[in-house]
GROMACS .gro file of C-alpha atoms in nm:
model
  175
    1MET     CA    1   9.764   7.640  10.096
    2ASN     CA    2   9.980   7.835  10.348
    3ARG     CA    3  10.387   7.806  10.293
    4PHE     CA    4  10.467   7.889  10.627
    5PRO     CA    5  10.192   7.805  10.910
    6ASP     CA    6  10.474   7.838  11.172
    7ILE     CA    7  10.655   8.223  11.191
    8ASN     CA    8  10.829   8.360  11.479
    9LEU     CA    9  10.962   8.677  11.575
   10ARG     CA   10  11.290   8.718  11.707
   11PRO     CA   11  11.503   9.046  11.752
   12PHE     CA   12  11.796   9.007  11.538
   13HIS     CA   13  12.124   8.928  11.571
   14VAL     CA   14  12.427   8.940  11.391
   15ASN     CA   15  12.449   8.622  11.261
   16ASP     CA   16  12.161   8.706  11.047
   17THR     CA   17  12.322   8.981  10.886
   18PRO     CA   18  12.406   8.726  10.522
   19ALA     CA   19  12.061   8.632  10.501
   20PHE     CA   20  11.897   8.974  10.578
   21ALA     CA   21  12.101   9.104  10.258
   22ALA     CA   22  12.076   8.785  10.091
   23ALA     CA   23  11.656   8.817  10.156
   24VAL     CA   24  11.689   9.186  10.072
   25ASN     CA   25  11.887   9.159   9.720
   26GLY     CA   26  11.653   8.872   9.654
   27SER     CA   27  11.302   9.084   9.682
   28LEU     CA   28  11.450   9.365   9.488
   29ASP     CA   29  11.130   9.351   9.291
   30THR     CA   30  10.912   9.374   9.554
   31LEU     CA   31  11.068   9.621   9.768
   32LEU     CA   32  11.281   9.863   9.509
   33PRO     CA   33  10.904  10.072   9.476
   34TRP     CA   34  10.819  10.152   9.827
   35MET     CA   35  11.183  10.101  10.055
   36VAL     CA   36  11.407  10.403  10.047
   37TRP     CA   37  11.682  10.163  10.226
   38ALA     CA   38  11.667   9.870   9.952
   39HIS     CA   39  11.909   9.894   9.646
   40VAL     CA   40  12.063   9.681   9.392
   41ASP     CA   41  12.356   9.545   9.572
   42TYR     CA   42  12.273   9.557   9.919
   43GLN     CA   43  12.597   9.471  10.123
   44GLU     CA   44  12.620   9.239  10.394
   45HIS     CA   45  12.775   9.599  10.618
   46GLU     CA   46  12.449   9.780  10.542
   47ALA     CA   47  12.266   9.514  10.729
   48ALA     CA   48  12.505   9.464  11.023
   49SER     CA   49  12.483   9.838  11.069
   50TRP     CA   50  12.050   9.763  11.051
   51ILE     CA   51  12.087   9.514  11.250
   52ALA     CA   52  12.303   9.718  11.543
   53PHE     CA   53  12.053   9.939  11.509
   54THR     CA   54  11.768   9.757  11.585
   55GLN     CA   55  11.989   9.646  11.927
   56TRP     CA   56  12.089  10.038  12.019
   57GLN     CA   57  11.672  10.120  11.972
   58ARG     CA   58  11.597   9.857  12.150
   59GLU     CA   59  11.820   9.932  12.456
   60LYS     CA   60  11.661  10.293  12.451
   61GLY     CA   61  11.342  10.145  12.470
   62GLU     CA   62  11.264  10.389  12.130
   63ALA     CA   63  11.168  10.046  11.914
   64GLU     CA   64  11.147   9.640  11.884
   65GLU     CA   65  11.258   9.591  11.546
   66PHE     CA   66  11.245   9.145  11.462
   67ALA     CA   67  11.365   8.971  11.253
   68ILE     CA   68  11.018   8.748  11.116
   69VAL     CA   69  11.172   8.316  11.074
   70ASP     CA   70  10.994   8.024  10.989
   71LYS     CA   71  11.013   7.705  11.204
   72HIS     CA   72  11.377   7.643  11.080
   73ASP     CA   73  11.498   8.024  11.120
   74ARG     CA   74  11.482   8.093  10.755
   75LEU     CA   75  11.487   8.476  10.743
   76LEU     CA   76  11.134   8.543  10.599
   77GLY     CA   77  11.187   8.981  10.641
   78GLY     CA   78  11.127   9.204  10.913
   79ALA     CA   79  10.871   9.394  11.150
   80GLY     CA   80  10.890   9.679  11.423
   81ILE     CA   81  10.693   9.911  11.623
   82ARG     CA   82  10.878  10.248  11.723
   83PHE     CA   83  10.754  10.452  11.977
   84PRO     CA   84  10.615  10.759  11.995
   85ARG     CA   85  10.920  11.017  12.054
   86HIS     CA   86  10.671  11.325  12.138
   87PRO     CA   87  10.309  11.361  12.290
   88GLY     CA   88  10.048  11.347  12.048
   89ASP     CA   89  10.247  11.054  11.841
   90PHE     CA   90  10.145  10.710  11.784
   91SER     CA   91  10.325  10.445  11.797
   92ALA     CA   92  10.379  10.275  11.432
   93ILE     CA   93  10.449   9.944  11.282
   94GLY     CA   94  10.628   9.870  10.945
   95TYR     CA   95  10.735   9.524  10.751
   96TRP     CA   96  10.811   9.389  10.459
   97VAL     CA   97  10.847   9.001  10.348
   98ARG     CA   98  11.108   8.886  10.144
   99SER     CA   99  10.936   8.826   9.782
  100ASP     CA  100  10.983   8.459   9.795
  101ALA     CA  101  10.771   8.403  10.087
  102GLN     CA  102  10.499   8.674  10.050
  103GLY     CA  103  10.176   8.612  10.033
  104ASN     CA  104  10.092   8.323  10.282
  105GLY     CA  105  10.038   8.600  10.511
  106ILE     CA  106  10.318   8.670  10.704
  107ALA     CA  107  10.318   9.023  10.719
  108SER     CA  108   9.964   9.030  10.878
  109ARG     CA  109  10.084   8.741  11.180
  110ALA     CA  110  10.399   8.979  11.241
  111VAL     CA  111  10.120   9.306  11.246
  112MET     CA  112   9.921   9.141  11.514
  113HIS     CA  113  10.179   9.021  11.696
  114LEU     CA  114  10.345   9.405  11.682
  115LEU     CA  115  10.028   9.528  11.798
  116ASP     CA  116   9.995   9.343  12.107
  117ILE     CA  117  10.331   9.415  12.220
  118GLY     CA  118  10.238   9.801  12.140
  119PHE     CA  119   9.912   9.791  12.339
  120LYS     CA  120  10.118   9.662  12.631
  121ARG     CA  121  10.219   9.980  12.698
  122PRO     CA  122   9.984  10.197  12.924
  123ASP     CA  123  10.037  10.497  12.751
  124ALA     CA  124   9.965  10.350  12.319
  125LYS     CA  125   9.598  10.431  12.304
  126VAL     CA  126   9.635  10.429  11.928
  127ILE     CA  127   9.887  10.230  11.684
  128GLU     CA  128   9.910  10.318  11.297
  129ILE     CA  129  10.052  10.188  10.980
  130LEU     CA  130  10.167  10.423  10.720
  131ALA     CA  131  10.165  10.319  10.317
  132ALA     CA  132  10.201  10.453  10.054
  133GLU     CA  133   9.899  10.503   9.864
  134GLU     CA  134   9.953  10.325   9.541
  135ASN     CA  135  10.156  10.041   9.719
  136LYS     CA  136   9.822   9.775   9.756
  137ALA     CA  137  10.003   9.458   9.863
  138SER     CA  138  10.080   9.702  10.212
  139ARG     CA  139   9.742   9.835  10.288
  140ALA     CA  140   9.578   9.502  10.238
  141VAL     CA  141   9.773   9.414  10.531
  142ALA     CA  142   9.681   9.657  10.784
  143GLU     CA  143   9.341   9.618  10.620
  144LYS     CA  144   9.339   9.239  10.667
  145CYS     CA  145   9.466   9.341  11.024
  146GLY     CA  146   9.162   9.570  11.087
  147GLY     CA  147   9.312   9.938  11.045
  148GLN     CA  148   9.066  10.168  11.019
  149PHE     CA  149   9.167  10.397  10.699
  150ILE     CA  150   9.186  10.760  10.811
  151ASP     CA  151   9.254  10.967  10.511
  152TYR     CA  152   9.572  11.046  10.301
  153ARG     CA  153   9.794  11.271  10.331
  154TYR     CA  154  10.062  11.413  10.046
  155GLY     CA  155  10.459  11.368  10.176
  156LEU     CA  156  10.463  11.151  10.482
  157ILE     CA  157  10.632  10.880  10.312
  158VAL     CA  158  10.934  11.015  10.085
  159LEU     CA  159  11.019  10.746   9.795
  160ASP     CA  160  11.348  10.757   9.584
  161SER     CA  161  11.120  10.993   9.354
  162SER     CA  162  10.949  11.199   9.497
  163PRO     CA  163  10.664  11.227   9.817
  164VAL     CA  164  10.381  11.054   9.782
  165ASN     CA  165  10.080  11.050   9.884
  166THR     CA  166  10.080  10.830  10.230
  167ALA     CA  167   9.762  10.628  10.338
  168ILE     CA  168   9.649  10.614  10.739
  169TYR     CA  169   9.530  10.305  10.936
  170HIS     CA  170   9.506  10.326  11.268
  171PHE     CA  171   9.448  10.061  11.568
  172HIS     CA  172   9.289  10.167  11.845
  173ARG     CA  173   9.316   9.957  12.216
  174PRO     CA  174   9.156   9.709  12.192
  175SER     CA  175   8.865   9.778  12.543
   0.00000   0.00000   0.00000
């Protein structure tokens, strides 16, 4: 049963700082293997820096980063879409969900929302998700949302240990 039927994506704001840091520290079991920015004793000043960066990216039109929240505005994770910087590049979607909220379709719903945002841009023909080959949860989200597996490429994702094989998923503009 889905414990989180009502989720919302909204821009991060400075008041999210303590909740963001707490969510990261409470989710290290699932973040550490895949997210190089996550580490033991993640601090509020790091969360504040990230939130400020997301606001800067939004102002510049480079990305849309969102807090994933439940109907009580509890922070469940984050999801975003980065827009191409160079001709021929694709928009890319990324996401994470706090450990105690995983397995409820939250990431999939966030991805579907981000696809809608991305394809509202007239130049967006393809949006991609990149996931480490061994990150089965992230890959399952891409597949559940209808992503087409393209191939593996070594080194697109670099984890703390080393570069890894990256699974590439593409979503094409609906016709």
